[in-house]
Structure formats: C-alpha cells, structure tokens
C-alpha cells in the first residue's frame, strides 16, 4: 500500500477542524445519463466590496469515459471552459493529467504510487514552474517534502516544505514546516471512539507584525449513520459548527456557521452556509 501523498499528511486533523471554507452556500445537482455524469453547481457568497451584495456563481461539469481516459469539460458563468483528461492505465501505478482552459496555457501533472513512496509533479506552462513532492512511509511514520521550482528567468527555488506524520489506527500526529519556518506547527487527531474524533492544531506564522500564533480545537461526532456533527473553537475568538445529514438517497444537506465572539455585534463578522447535494 502506497503512503499518503504530501498534501494528505495530516488530512484527518484538517477534516476534523471546521474552518471558514466550509461555511459556504452551495447547491449541487448531479445526474447520470448513458455514461455521462453531469454536475451543476451554484455557489453563493458575500462580495468583499463595500456594497456587500450577494452574488451567485454557477458551473456545469460533464465527465465521461473515452477509450482508457477520463475526460471532463467544465463551463463557468464567466465564460471559461476547461478540459481535463486523466489516464491511469498507460503505465502501472502512474496517473497522468492534462488540463487546458481556453485562452490560457495548459497544465500537465502526474502521480506515481509505490509501496514505499508517492511522487507527484505538476508543470504550469504559462508560469514555467514545476511543483514536485515526494513522500515515503515506514513502520507508521510518513515523511514528505514539496518544492516549487521556477524554470528559466534566473529565478531561484525557495525553501521546500516539510511534513512528518506518525499514524496508528486511532491516532495521527503531524509536524509541518513551510517556507523555511515562516509557517510551522503541529496537528493531532485522536479517534476516541467509532463515533467521535478530536483534533487540535497549533501553528505559528511569521508576519510583518511578528509571530502570529493560531490554536484550534475541534471535534466530530457521528450522531447516526446519516448525520454528522462537528465544532471547532480557536484562539482568534471564532466558534465554528457544522451539521451534515443525508435526508434520503438523493438529498444531502450541510449547514455550517462561524461566530466571531470578538466582534459579536457586527453581523458581517459572522459567516453562515448551506450546502445541498441532490443526486438524480
């Protein structure tokens, strides 16, 4: 069994912690017809401009199997069209991906899985940059490194990112260091029972104003086979909560919210979201 890829080191702790990104309003409608999978997505948010008016963004994505490849076409409401082709059969354990957005330069990426290592690479033709990562595992310990390499132009590569994770069936401990220590910390997740998990993250980032310490403690609880509850508190004064429920075979709903206790009187300081997934 291959080790986790670099970006998945510490993923269980990240999944347990509820953050602002999960407080979004979204409606997804999925349909299937003759080998074609269609997904319509409508996302609502609050504009960051002074007007503060709400807006809705929409995308339509179609996926199908063509020969030995997975092909998808995504259309957005701002007129962008993206074509993605994935192939996992040309070479054993190797996944190749080509992505092209009309009017932009293509992106090429690949993933190679081995029992002892997981390698990834992505090349952005327009930016002429190469993102590479590697992770390996032995006796419950996984370690990984990620590096962005500029090609040409005389630019030098920055300091790579590092992660180390120790995992058992119920426990996951992760330490990370990004950009030479500009962002570093630890994550921990403990599966207390079959229904409950607890996670904590402690991170420190270097800013122009000095060190910025972030601490978050979260828990996730499976109320039953169809309903999950989660909550997170942080030293920034934010309280997050989320409830995800499968109402029937076709409809899932996720309600989430964030309360800023340091600015409780300002309604705009709080965030709310409702995510509906309807499968036909």
PDB file of C-alpha atoms in Angstrom:
ATOM      1  CA  UNK A   1       0.000   0.000   0.000  1.00  0.00           C
ATOM      2  CA  UNK A   2       1.373   3.397  -1.019  1.00  0.00           C
ATOM      3  CA  UNK A   3       1.948   6.091   1.618  1.00  0.00           C
ATOM      4  CA  UNK A   4      -0.220   9.235   1.621  1.00  0.00           C
ATOM      5  CA  UNK A   5       0.696  11.938  -0.866  1.00  0.00           C
ATOM      6  CA  UNK A   6       2.380  15.011   0.587  1.00  0.00           C
ATOM      7  CA  UNK A   7      -0.726  17.188   0.784  1.00  0.00           C
ATOM      8  CA  UNK A   8      -2.641  14.404   2.603  1.00  0.00           C
ATOM      9  CA  UNK A   9      -0.185  14.214   5.511  1.00  0.00           C
ATOM     10  CA  UNK A  10      -2.262  15.441   8.461  1.00  0.00           C
ATOM     11  CA  UNK A  11      -5.502  15.325   6.462  1.00  0.00           C
ATOM     12  CA  UNK A  12      -7.561  13.648   9.190  1.00  0.00           C
ATOM     13  CA  UNK A  13      -6.851  16.522  11.574  1.00  0.00           C
ATOM     14  CA  UNK A  14      -7.727  19.028   8.854  1.00  0.00           C
ATOM     15  CA  UNK A  15     -11.005  17.236   8.132  1.00  0.00           C
ATOM     16  CA  UNK A  16     -11.982  17.309  11.812  1.00  0.00           C
ATOM     17  CA  UNK A  17     -11.305  21.033  12.201  1.00  0.00           C
ATOM     18  CA  UNK A  18     -14.161  23.197  10.829  1.00  0.00           C
ATOM     19  CA  UNK A  19     -12.852  26.329   9.082  1.00  0.00           C
ATOM     20  CA  UNK A  20     -14.222  29.314   7.169  1.00  0.00           C
ATOM     21  CA  UNK A  21     -14.016  27.487   3.832  1.00  0.00           C
ATOM     22  CA  UNK A  22     -16.710  25.080   4.999  1.00  0.00           C
ATOM     23  CA  UNK A  23     -19.125  27.972   5.699  1.00  0.00           C
ATOM     24  CA  UNK A  24     -20.183  28.393   2.082  1.00  0.00           C
ATOM     25  CA  UNK A  25     -23.628  28.335   0.485  1.00  0.00           C
ATOM     26  CA  UNK A  26     -23.707  25.857  -2.365  1.00  0.00           C
ATOM     27  CA  UNK A  27     -26.206  23.804  -4.338  1.00  0.00           C
ATOM     28  CA  UNK A  28     -25.043  20.809  -6.389  1.00  0.00           C
ATOM     29  CA  UNK A  29     -27.203  18.770  -8.734  1.00  0.00           C
ATOM     30  CA  UNK A  30     -25.733  15.530 -10.103  1.00  0.00           C
ATOM     31  CA  UNK A  31     -27.245  13.466 -12.905  1.00  0.00           C
ATOM     32  CA  UNK A  32     -26.185  10.426 -14.931  1.00  0.00           C
ATOM     33  CA  UNK A  33     -27.192   9.532 -18.463  1.00  0.00           C
ATOM     34  CA  UNK A  34     -25.626   6.977 -20.823  1.00  0.00           C
ATOM     35  CA  UNK A  35     -22.153   7.090 -19.302  1.00  0.00           C
ATOM     36  CA  UNK A  36     -22.174  10.883 -18.912  1.00  0.00           C
ATOM     37  CA  UNK A  37     -22.011  12.416 -15.425  1.00  0.00           C
ATOM     38  CA  UNK A  38     -23.308  15.981 -15.187  1.00  0.00           C
ATOM     39  CA  UNK A  39     -22.807  18.261 -12.178  1.00  0.00           C
ATOM     40  CA  UNK A  40     -24.398  21.696 -11.915  1.00  0.00           C
ATOM     41  CA  UNK A  41     -23.037  23.833  -9.081  1.00  0.00           C
ATOM     42  CA  UNK A  42     -24.382  27.140  -7.808  1.00  0.00           C
ATOM     43  CA  UNK A  43     -22.296  28.896  -5.165  1.00  0.00           C
ATOM     44  CA  UNK A  44     -23.464  31.887  -3.165  1.00  0.00           C
ATOM     45  CA  UNK A  45     -21.223  34.177  -1.161  1.00  0.00           C
ATOM     46  CA  UNK A  46     -20.930  37.754   0.056  1.00  0.00           C
ATOM     47  CA  UNK A  47     -18.992  40.171  -2.104  1.00  0.00           C
ATOM     48  CA  UNK A  48     -15.945  41.626  -0.371  1.00  0.00           C
ATOM     49  CA  UNK A  49     -16.663  45.045  -1.859  1.00  0.00           C
ATOM     50  CA  UNK A  50     -18.241  47.868   0.140  1.00  0.00           C
ATOM     51  CA  UNK A  51     -21.660  47.133  -1.337  1.00  0.00           C
ATOM     52  CA  UNK A  52     -21.724  43.758   0.382  1.00  0.00           C
ATOM     53  CA  UNK A  53     -24.296  42.456  -2.098  1.00  0.00           C
ATOM     54  CA  UNK A  54     -24.787  38.729  -2.505  1.00  0.00           C
ATOM     55  CA  UNK A  55     -23.913  37.013  -5.752  1.00  0.00           C
ATOM     56  CA  UNK A  56     -24.256  33.531  -7.202  1.00  0.00           C
ATOM     57  CA  UNK A  57     -21.676  31.769  -9.341  1.00  0.00           C
ATOM     58  CA  UNK A  58     -22.501  28.767 -11.485  1.00  0.00           C
ATOM     59  CA  UNK A  59     -20.567  25.939 -13.132  1.00  0.00           C
ATOM     60  CA  UNK A  60     -21.561  22.994 -15.302  1.00  0.00           C
ATOM     61  CA  UNK A  61     -19.245  19.986 -15.488  1.00  0.00           C
ATOM     62  CA  UNK A  62     -19.572  16.918 -17.692  1.00  0.00           C
ATOM     63  CA  UNK A  63     -17.494  13.756 -17.166  1.00  0.00           C
ATOM     64  CA  UNK A  64     -17.256  10.705 -19.364  1.00  0.00           C
ATOM     65  CA  UNK A  65     -15.010   7.763 -20.163  1.00  0.00           C
ATOM     66  CA  UNK A  66     -13.289   7.930 -23.554  1.00  0.00           C
ATOM     67  CA  UNK A  67     -11.131   4.975 -24.528  1.00  0.00           C
ATOM     68  CA  UNK A  68      -8.899   4.482 -21.453  1.00  0.00           C
ATOM     69  CA  UNK A  69      -9.118   8.060 -20.174  1.00  0.00           C
ATOM     70  CA  UNK A  70     -11.469  10.115 -18.005  1.00  0.00           C
ATOM     71  CA  UNK A  71     -12.469  13.296 -19.802  1.00  0.00           C
ATOM     72  CA  UNK A  72     -14.220  16.255 -18.190  1.00  0.00           C
ATOM     73  CA  UNK A  73     -15.387  19.607 -19.523  1.00  0.00           C
ATOM     74  CA  UNK A  74     -16.243  22.442 -17.130  1.00  0.00           C
ATOM     75  CA  UNK A  75     -18.090  25.624 -18.094  1.00  0.00           C
ATOM     76  CA  UNK A  76     -18.364  28.614 -15.747  1.00  0.00           C
ATOM     77  CA  UNK A  77     -20.747  31.573 -15.733  1.00  0.00           C
ATOM     78  CA  UNK A  78     -17.892  33.963 -16.587  1.00  0.00           C
ATOM     79  CA  UNK A  79     -17.350  32.219 -19.922  1.00  0.00           C
ATOM     80  CA  UNK A  80     -14.383  29.985 -19.081  1.00  0.00           C
ATOM     81  CA  UNK A  81     -14.163  26.469 -20.493  1.00  0.00           C
ATOM     82  CA  UNK A  82     -11.748  23.906 -19.042  1.00  0.00           C
ATOM     83  CA  UNK A  83     -10.938  20.496 -20.485  1.00  0.00           C
ATOM     84  CA  UNK A  84      -9.240  17.852 -18.341  1.00  0.00           C
ATOM     85  CA  UNK A  85      -8.010  14.428 -19.455  1.00  0.00           C
ATOM     86  CA  UNK A  86      -6.819  11.822 -16.931  1.00  0.00           C
ATOM     87  CA  UNK A  87      -5.227   8.471 -17.701  1.00  0.00           C
ATOM     88  CA  UNK A  88      -4.258   5.815 -15.140  1.00  0.00           C
ATOM     89  CA  UNK A  89      -3.735   2.819 -17.431  1.00  0.00           C
ATOM     90  CA  UNK A  90      -0.852   3.798 -19.724  1.00  0.00           C
ATOM     91  CA  UNK A  91       1.745   2.906 -17.068  1.00  0.00           C
ATOM     92  CA  UNK A  92       1.094   0.858 -13.942  1.00  0.00           C
ATOM     93  CA  UNK A  93       0.704   2.998 -10.780  1.00  0.00           C
ATOM     94  CA  UNK A  94       1.081   6.204 -12.840  1.00  0.00           C
ATOM     95  CA  UNK A  95      -1.689   8.783 -13.265  1.00  0.00           C
ATOM     96  CA  UNK A  96      -1.233  11.459 -15.942  1.00  0.00           C
ATOM     97  CA  UNK A  97      -3.391  14.576 -16.197  1.00  0.00           C
ATOM     98  CA  UNK A  98      -3.642  17.305 -18.825  1.00  0.00           C
ATOM     99  CA  UNK A  99      -5.725  20.394 -18.100  1.00  0.00           C
ATOM    100  CA  UNK A 100      -6.429  23.233 -20.518  1.00  0.00           C
ATOM    101  CA  UNK A 101      -8.531  26.350 -20.014  1.00  0.00           C
ATOM    102  CA  UNK A 102      -9.445  28.092 -23.261  1.00  0.00           C
ATOM    103  CA  UNK A 103      -7.404  31.267 -23.610  1.00  0.00           C
ATOM    104  CA  UNK A 104      -4.796  30.117 -21.092  1.00  0.00           C
ATOM    105  CA  UNK A 105      -1.749  27.860 -21.165  1.00  0.00           C
ATOM    106  CA  UNK A 106      -2.068  24.132 -20.399  1.00  0.00           C
ATOM    107  CA  UNK A 107      -1.075  22.410 -17.161  1.00  0.00           C
ATOM    108  CA  UNK A 108       0.474  18.944 -17.001  1.00  0.00           C
ATOM    109  CA  UNK A 109       0.675  16.762 -13.907  1.00  0.00           C
ATOM    110  CA  UNK A 110       1.451  13.233 -12.839  1.00  0.00           C
ATOM    111  CA  UNK A 111       1.264  10.981  -9.777  1.00  0.00           C
ATOM    112  CA  UNK A 112       3.241   7.802  -9.209  1.00  0.00           C
ATOM    113  CA  UNK A 113       2.392   5.421  -6.361  1.00  0.00           C
ATOM    114  CA  UNK A 114       4.707   2.761  -4.967  1.00  0.00           C
ATOM    115  CA  UNK A 115       4.592   0.660  -1.827  1.00  0.00           C
ATOM    116  CA  UNK A 116       7.295   2.829  -0.281  1.00  0.00           C
ATOM    117  CA  UNK A 117       6.805   6.224  -1.947  1.00  0.00           C
ATOM    118  CA  UNK A 118       4.284   8.613  -3.511  1.00  0.00           C
ATOM    119  CA  UNK A 119       5.635  11.061  -6.105  1.00  0.00           C
ATOM    120  CA  UNK A 120       3.781  13.977  -7.702  1.00  0.00           C
ATOM    121  CA  UNK A 121       4.724  16.606 -10.264  1.00  0.00           C
ATOM    122  CA  UNK A 122       2.861  19.470 -11.936  1.00  0.00           C
ATOM    123  CA  UNK A 123       4.098  21.771 -14.683  1.00  0.00           C
ATOM    124  CA  UNK A 124       2.431  25.106 -15.414  1.00  0.00           C
ATOM    125  CA  UNK A 125       3.363  26.057 -18.972  1.00  0.00           C
ATOM    126  CA  UNK A 126       2.345  29.692 -18.601  1.00  0.00           C
ATOM    127  CA  UNK A 127       4.215  30.337 -15.353  1.00  0.00           C
ATOM    128  CA  UNK A 128       7.025  27.977 -16.376  1.00  0.00           C
ATOM    129  CA  UNK A 129       7.093  26.466 -12.894  1.00  0.00           C
ATOM    130  CA  UNK A 130       7.359  22.890 -11.703  1.00  0.00           C
ATOM    131  CA  UNK A 131       5.745  21.722  -8.452  1.00  0.00           C
ATOM    132  CA  UNK A 132       7.127  18.440  -7.163  1.00  0.00           C
ATOM    133  CA  UNK A 133       6.528  16.455  -3.997  1.00  0.00           C
ATOM    134  CA  UNK A 134       7.607  13.136  -2.558  1.00  0.00           C
ATOM    135  CA  UNK A 135       6.529  11.152   0.473  1.00  0.00           C
ATOM    136  CA  UNK A 136       7.611   7.842   1.935  1.00  0.00           C
ATOM    137  CA  UNK A 137       6.470   5.679   4.828  1.00  0.00           C
ATOM    138  CA  UNK A 138       7.849   3.001   7.126  1.00  0.00           C
ATOM    139  CA  UNK A 139       6.536   1.485  10.367  1.00  0.00           C
ATOM    140  CA  UNK A 140       3.737   4.022  10.759  1.00  0.00           C
ATOM    141  CA  UNK A 141       5.922   7.073  10.075  1.00  0.00           C
ATOM    142  CA  UNK A 142       5.439   9.090   6.892  1.00  0.00           C
ATOM    143  CA  UNK A 143       7.636  11.955   5.751  1.00  0.00           C
ATOM    144  CA  UNK A 144       7.278  14.254   2.779  1.00  0.00           C
ATOM    145  CA  UNK A 145       8.811  17.223   1.012  1.00  0.00           C
ATOM    146  CA  UNK A 146       7.322  19.651  -1.504  1.00  0.00           C
ATOM    147  CA  UNK A 147       9.133  22.165  -3.691  1.00  0.00           C
ATOM    148  CA  UNK A 148       8.137  24.766  -6.290  1.00  0.00           C
ATOM    149  CA  UNK A 149      10.875  25.167  -8.906  1.00  0.00           C
ATOM    150  CA  UNK A 150      10.878  28.125 -11.325  1.00  0.00           C
ATOM    151  CA  UNK A 151      12.303  27.168 -14.708  1.00  0.00           C
ATOM    152  CA  UNK A 152      14.225  29.802 -16.625  1.00  0.00           C
ATOM    153  CA  UNK A 153      14.349  33.524 -15.961  1.00  0.00           C
ATOM    154  CA  UNK A 154      17.191  33.226 -13.477  1.00  0.00           C
ATOM    155  CA  UNK A 155      14.809  32.726 -10.559  1.00  0.00           C
ATOM    156  CA  UNK A 156      15.909  30.527  -7.680  1.00  0.00           C
ATOM    157  CA  UNK A 157      13.805  27.915  -5.969  1.00  0.00           C
ATOM    158  CA  UNK A 158      12.643  28.773  -2.466  1.00  0.00           C
ATOM    159  CA  UNK A 159      12.973  26.683   0.668  1.00  0.00           C
ATOM    160  CA  UNK A 160      10.945  23.448   0.407  1.00  0.00           C
ATOM    161  CA  UNK A 161       8.065  22.494   2.676  1.00  0.00           C
ATOM    162  CA  UNK A 162       8.412  19.517   5.030  1.00  0.00           C
ATOM    163  CA  UNK A 163       5.913  17.283   6.841  1.00  0.00           C
ATOM    164  CA  UNK A 164       6.324  14.292   9.152  1.00  0.00           C
ATOM    165  CA  UNK A 165       3.396  12.179  10.333  1.00  0.00           C
ATOM    166  CA  UNK A 166       3.036   9.288  12.774  1.00  0.00           C
ATOM    167  CA  UNK A 167      -0.199   7.358  12.383  1.00  0.00           C
ATOM    168  CA  UNK A 168      -1.900   4.431  14.047  1.00  0.00           C
ATOM    169  CA  UNK A 169      -5.451   3.189  13.688  1.00  0.00           C
ATOM    170  CA  UNK A 170      -6.767   5.772  16.176  1.00  0.00           C
ATOM    171  CA  UNK A 171      -4.044   8.422  16.355  1.00  0.00           C
ATOM    172  CA  UNK A 172      -2.428  10.782  13.878  1.00  0.00           C
ATOM    173  CA  UNK A 173       0.366  13.224  14.793  1.00  0.00           C
ATOM    174  CA  UNK A 174       1.785  15.613  12.179  1.00  0.00           C
ATOM    175  CA  UNK A 175       4.505  18.265  12.259  1.00  0.00           C
ATOM    176  CA  UNK A 176       4.975  20.690   9.369  1.00  0.00           C
ATOM    177  CA  UNK A 177       7.370  23.442   8.366  1.00  0.00           C
ATOM    178  CA  UNK A 178       6.698  25.643   5.331  1.00  0.00           C
ATOM    179  CA  UNK A 179       8.894  28.222   3.599  1.00  0.00           C
ATOM    180  CA  UNK A 180      11.862  27.740   5.875  1.00  0.00           C
ATOM    181  CA  UNK A 181       9.925  28.189   9.096  1.00  0.00           C
ATOM    182  CA  UNK A 182       7.678  31.077   8.063  1.00  0.00           C
ATOM    183  CA  UNK A 183       4.740  28.775   8.786  1.00  0.00           C
ATOM    184  CA  UNK A 184       5.257  25.855  11.172  1.00  0.00           C
ATOM    185  CA  UNK A 185       3.262  23.850  13.667  1.00  0.00           C
ATOM    186  CA  UNK A 186       1.779  20.539  14.744  1.00  0.00           C
ATOM    187  CA  UNK A 187      -1.530  18.742  14.222  1.00  0.00           C
ATOM    188  CA  UNK A 188      -3.047  15.858  16.173  1.00  0.00           C
ATOM    189  CA  UNK A 189      -6.168  13.755  15.659  1.00  0.00           C
ATOM    190  CA  UNK A 190      -7.446  11.084  18.035  1.00  0.00           C
ATOM    191  CA  UNK A 191     -10.266   8.727  17.103  1.00  0.00           C
ATOM    192  CA  UNK A 192     -11.786   8.485  20.584  1.00  0.00           C
ATOM    193  CA  UNK A 193     -14.460   6.002  19.510  1.00  0.00           C
ATOM    194  CA  UNK A 194     -16.195   4.728  16.409  1.00  0.00           C
ATOM    195  CA  UNK A 195     -18.407   7.821  16.515  1.00  0.00           C
ATOM    196  CA  UNK A 196     -16.150  10.556  17.881  1.00  0.00           C
ATOM    197  CA  UNK A 197     -12.847  12.161  16.878  1.00  0.00           C
ATOM    198  CA  UNK A 198     -10.942  15.055  18.467  1.00  0.00           C
ATOM    199  CA  UNK A 199      -8.298  17.206  16.771  1.00  0.00           C
ATOM    200  CA  UNK A 200      -6.023  20.113  17.664  1.00  0.00           C
ATOM    201  CA  UNK A 201      -3.768  22.294  15.542  1.00  0.00           C
ATOM    202  CA  UNK A 202      -1.084  24.676  16.769  1.00  0.00           C
ATOM    203  CA  UNK A 203       0.642  26.840  14.150  1.00  0.00           C
ATOM    204  CA  UNK A 204       2.833  29.910  14.143  1.00  0.00           C
ATOM    205  CA  UNK A 205       3.308  32.148  11.130  1.00  0.00           C
ATOM    206  CA  UNK A 206       5.827  34.947  10.701  1.00  0.00           C
ATOM    207  CA  UNK A 207       4.246  38.250   9.641  1.00  0.00           C
ATOM    208  CA  UNK A 208       5.360  41.861   9.321  1.00  0.00           C
ATOM    209  CA  UNK A 209       3.947  42.454  12.800  1.00  0.00           C
ATOM    210  CA  UNK A 210       5.780  39.497  14.321  1.00  0.00           C
ATOM    211  CA  UNK A 211       4.783  35.936  15.118  1.00  0.00           C
ATOM    212  CA  UNK A 212       1.092  35.028  14.748  1.00  0.00           C
ATOM    213  CA  UNK A 213       0.053  32.040  16.865  1.00  0.00           C
ATOM    214  CA  UNK A 214      -3.056  30.076  15.889  1.00  0.00           C
ATOM    215  CA  UNK A 215      -4.634  27.364  18.023  1.00  0.00           C
ATOM    216  CA  UNK A 216      -7.777  25.423  17.123  1.00  0.00           C
ATOM    217  CA  UNK A 217      -9.518  22.541  18.866  1.00  0.00           C
ATOM    218  CA  UNK A 218     -12.234  20.612  17.093  1.00  0.00           C
ATOM    219  CA  UNK A 219     -14.405  17.543  17.436  1.00  0.00           C
ATOM    220  CA  UNK A 220     -16.522  15.479  15.071  1.00  0.00           C
ATOM    221  CA  UNK A 221     -19.337  13.193  16.174  1.00  0.00           C
ATOM    222  CA  UNK A 222     -21.448  10.745  14.164  1.00  0.00           C
ATOM    223  CA  UNK A 223     -24.936  11.137  15.565  1.00  0.00           C
ATOM    224  CA  UNK A 224     -26.117   8.201  13.456  1.00  0.00           C
ATOM    225  CA  UNK A 225     -25.332   6.602  10.105  1.00  0.00           C
ATOM    226  CA  UNK A 226     -26.802   9.592   8.254  1.00  0.00           C
ATOM    227  CA  UNK A 227     -25.896  12.610  10.421  1.00  0.00           C
ATOM    228  CA  UNK A 228     -22.511  14.061  11.410  1.00  0.00           C
ATOM    229  CA  UNK A 229     -21.888  16.962  13.787  1.00  0.00           C
ATOM    230  CA  UNK A 230     -18.656  18.950  14.175  1.00  0.00           C
ATOM    231  CA  UNK A 231     -17.498  22.017  16.082  1.00  0.00           C
ATOM    232  CA  UNK A 232     -14.275  23.995  16.434  1.00  0.00           C
ATOM    233  CA  UNK A 233     -13.065  26.814  18.694  1.00  0.00           C
ATOM    234  CA  UNK A 234      -9.929  28.884  18.122  1.00  0.00           C
ATOM    235  CA  UNK A 235      -7.798  31.399  19.989  1.00  0.00           C
ATOM    236  CA  UNK A 236      -8.924  34.006  17.428  1.00  0.00           C
ATOM    237  CA  UNK A 237     -12.324  34.065  19.109  1.00  0.00           C
ATOM    238  CA  UNK A 238     -14.082  32.103  16.356  1.00  0.00           C
ATOM    239  CA  UNK A 239     -16.584  29.328  17.023  1.00  0.00           C
ATOM    240  CA  UNK A 240     -17.440  27.079  14.071  1.00  0.00           C
ATOM    241  CA  UNK A 241     -20.226  24.492  13.901  1.00  0.00           C
ATOM    242  CA  UNK A 242     -21.387  22.177  11.135  1.00  0.00           C
ATOM    243  CA  UNK A 243     -24.163  19.615  10.689  1.00  0.00           C
ATOM    244  CA  UNK A 244     -24.238  17.274   7.701  1.00  0.00           C
ATOM    245  CA  UNK A 245     -27.210  14.992   7.140  1.00  0.00           C
ATOM    246  CA  UNK A 246     -28.358  12.555   4.470  1.00  0.00           C
ATOM    247  CA  UNK A 247     -32.119  13.086   4.271  1.00  0.00           C
ATOM    248  CA  UNK A 248     -32.716  10.349   1.696  1.00  0.00           C
ATOM    249  CA  UNK A 249     -30.983   8.512  -1.135  1.00  0.00           C
ATOM    250  CA  UNK A 250     -30.956  11.613  -3.337  1.00  0.00           C
ATOM    251  CA  UNK A 251     -30.539  14.599  -0.982  1.00  0.00           C
ATOM    252  CA  UNK A 252     -27.738  15.609   1.398  1.00  0.00           C
ATOM    253  CA  UNK A 253     -27.684  18.876   3.357  1.00  0.00           C
ATOM    254  CA  UNK A 254     -24.842  20.539   5.235  1.00  0.00           C
ATOM    255  CA  UNK A 255     -25.463  23.610   7.411  1.00  0.00           C
ATOM    256  CA  UNK A 256     -22.490  25.498   8.843  1.00  0.00           C
ATOM    257  CA  UNK A 257     -21.730  28.721  10.634  1.00  0.00           C
ATOM    258  CA  UNK A 258     -18.993  30.762  12.266  1.00  0.00           C
ATOM    259  CA  UNK A 259     -19.469  33.221  15.115  1.00  0.00           C
ATOM    260  CA  UNK A 260     -16.777  35.822  15.797  1.00  0.00           C
ATOM    261  CA  UNK A 261     -17.008  36.349  19.561  1.00  0.00           C
ATOM    262  CA  UNK A 262     -14.556  39.267  19.447  1.00  0.00           C
ATOM    263  CA  UNK A 263     -16.887  41.191  17.154  1.00  0.00           C
ATOM    264  CA  UNK A 264     -20.260  39.759  18.071  1.00  0.00           C
ATOM    265  CA  UNK A 265     -22.203  42.984  17.429  1.00  0.00           C
ATOM    266  CA  UNK A 266     -21.156  43.117  13.752  1.00  0.00           C
ATOM    267  CA  UNK A 267     -23.347  40.774  11.725  1.00  0.00           C
ATOM    268  CA  UNK A 268     -20.907  40.857   8.806  1.00  0.00           C
ATOM    269  CA  UNK A 269     -18.205  39.386  11.051  1.00  0.00           C
ATOM    270  CA  UNK A 270     -20.123  36.109  11.192  1.00  0.00           C
ATOM    271  CA  UNK A 271     -20.461  33.517   8.409  1.00  0.00           C
ATOM    272  CA  UNK A 272     -23.244  31.122   7.501  1.00  0.00           C
ATOM    273  CA  UNK A 273     -23.546  28.462   4.846  1.00  0.00           C
ATOM    274  CA  UNK A 274     -25.935  25.869   3.465  1.00  0.00           C
ATOM    275  CA  UNK A 275     -24.747  23.140   1.097  1.00  0.00           C
ATOM    276  CA  UNK A 276     -27.280  20.952  -0.705  1.00  0.00           C
ATOM    277  CA  UNK A 277     -26.302  17.961  -2.844  1.00  0.00           C
ATOM    278  CA  UNK A 278     -29.068  16.492  -4.982  1.00  0.00           C
ATOM    279  CA  UNK A 279     -28.322  13.306  -6.948  1.00  0.00           C
ATOM    280  CA  UNK A 280     -30.718  12.109  -9.643  1.00  0.00           C
TER     281      UNK A 280
END
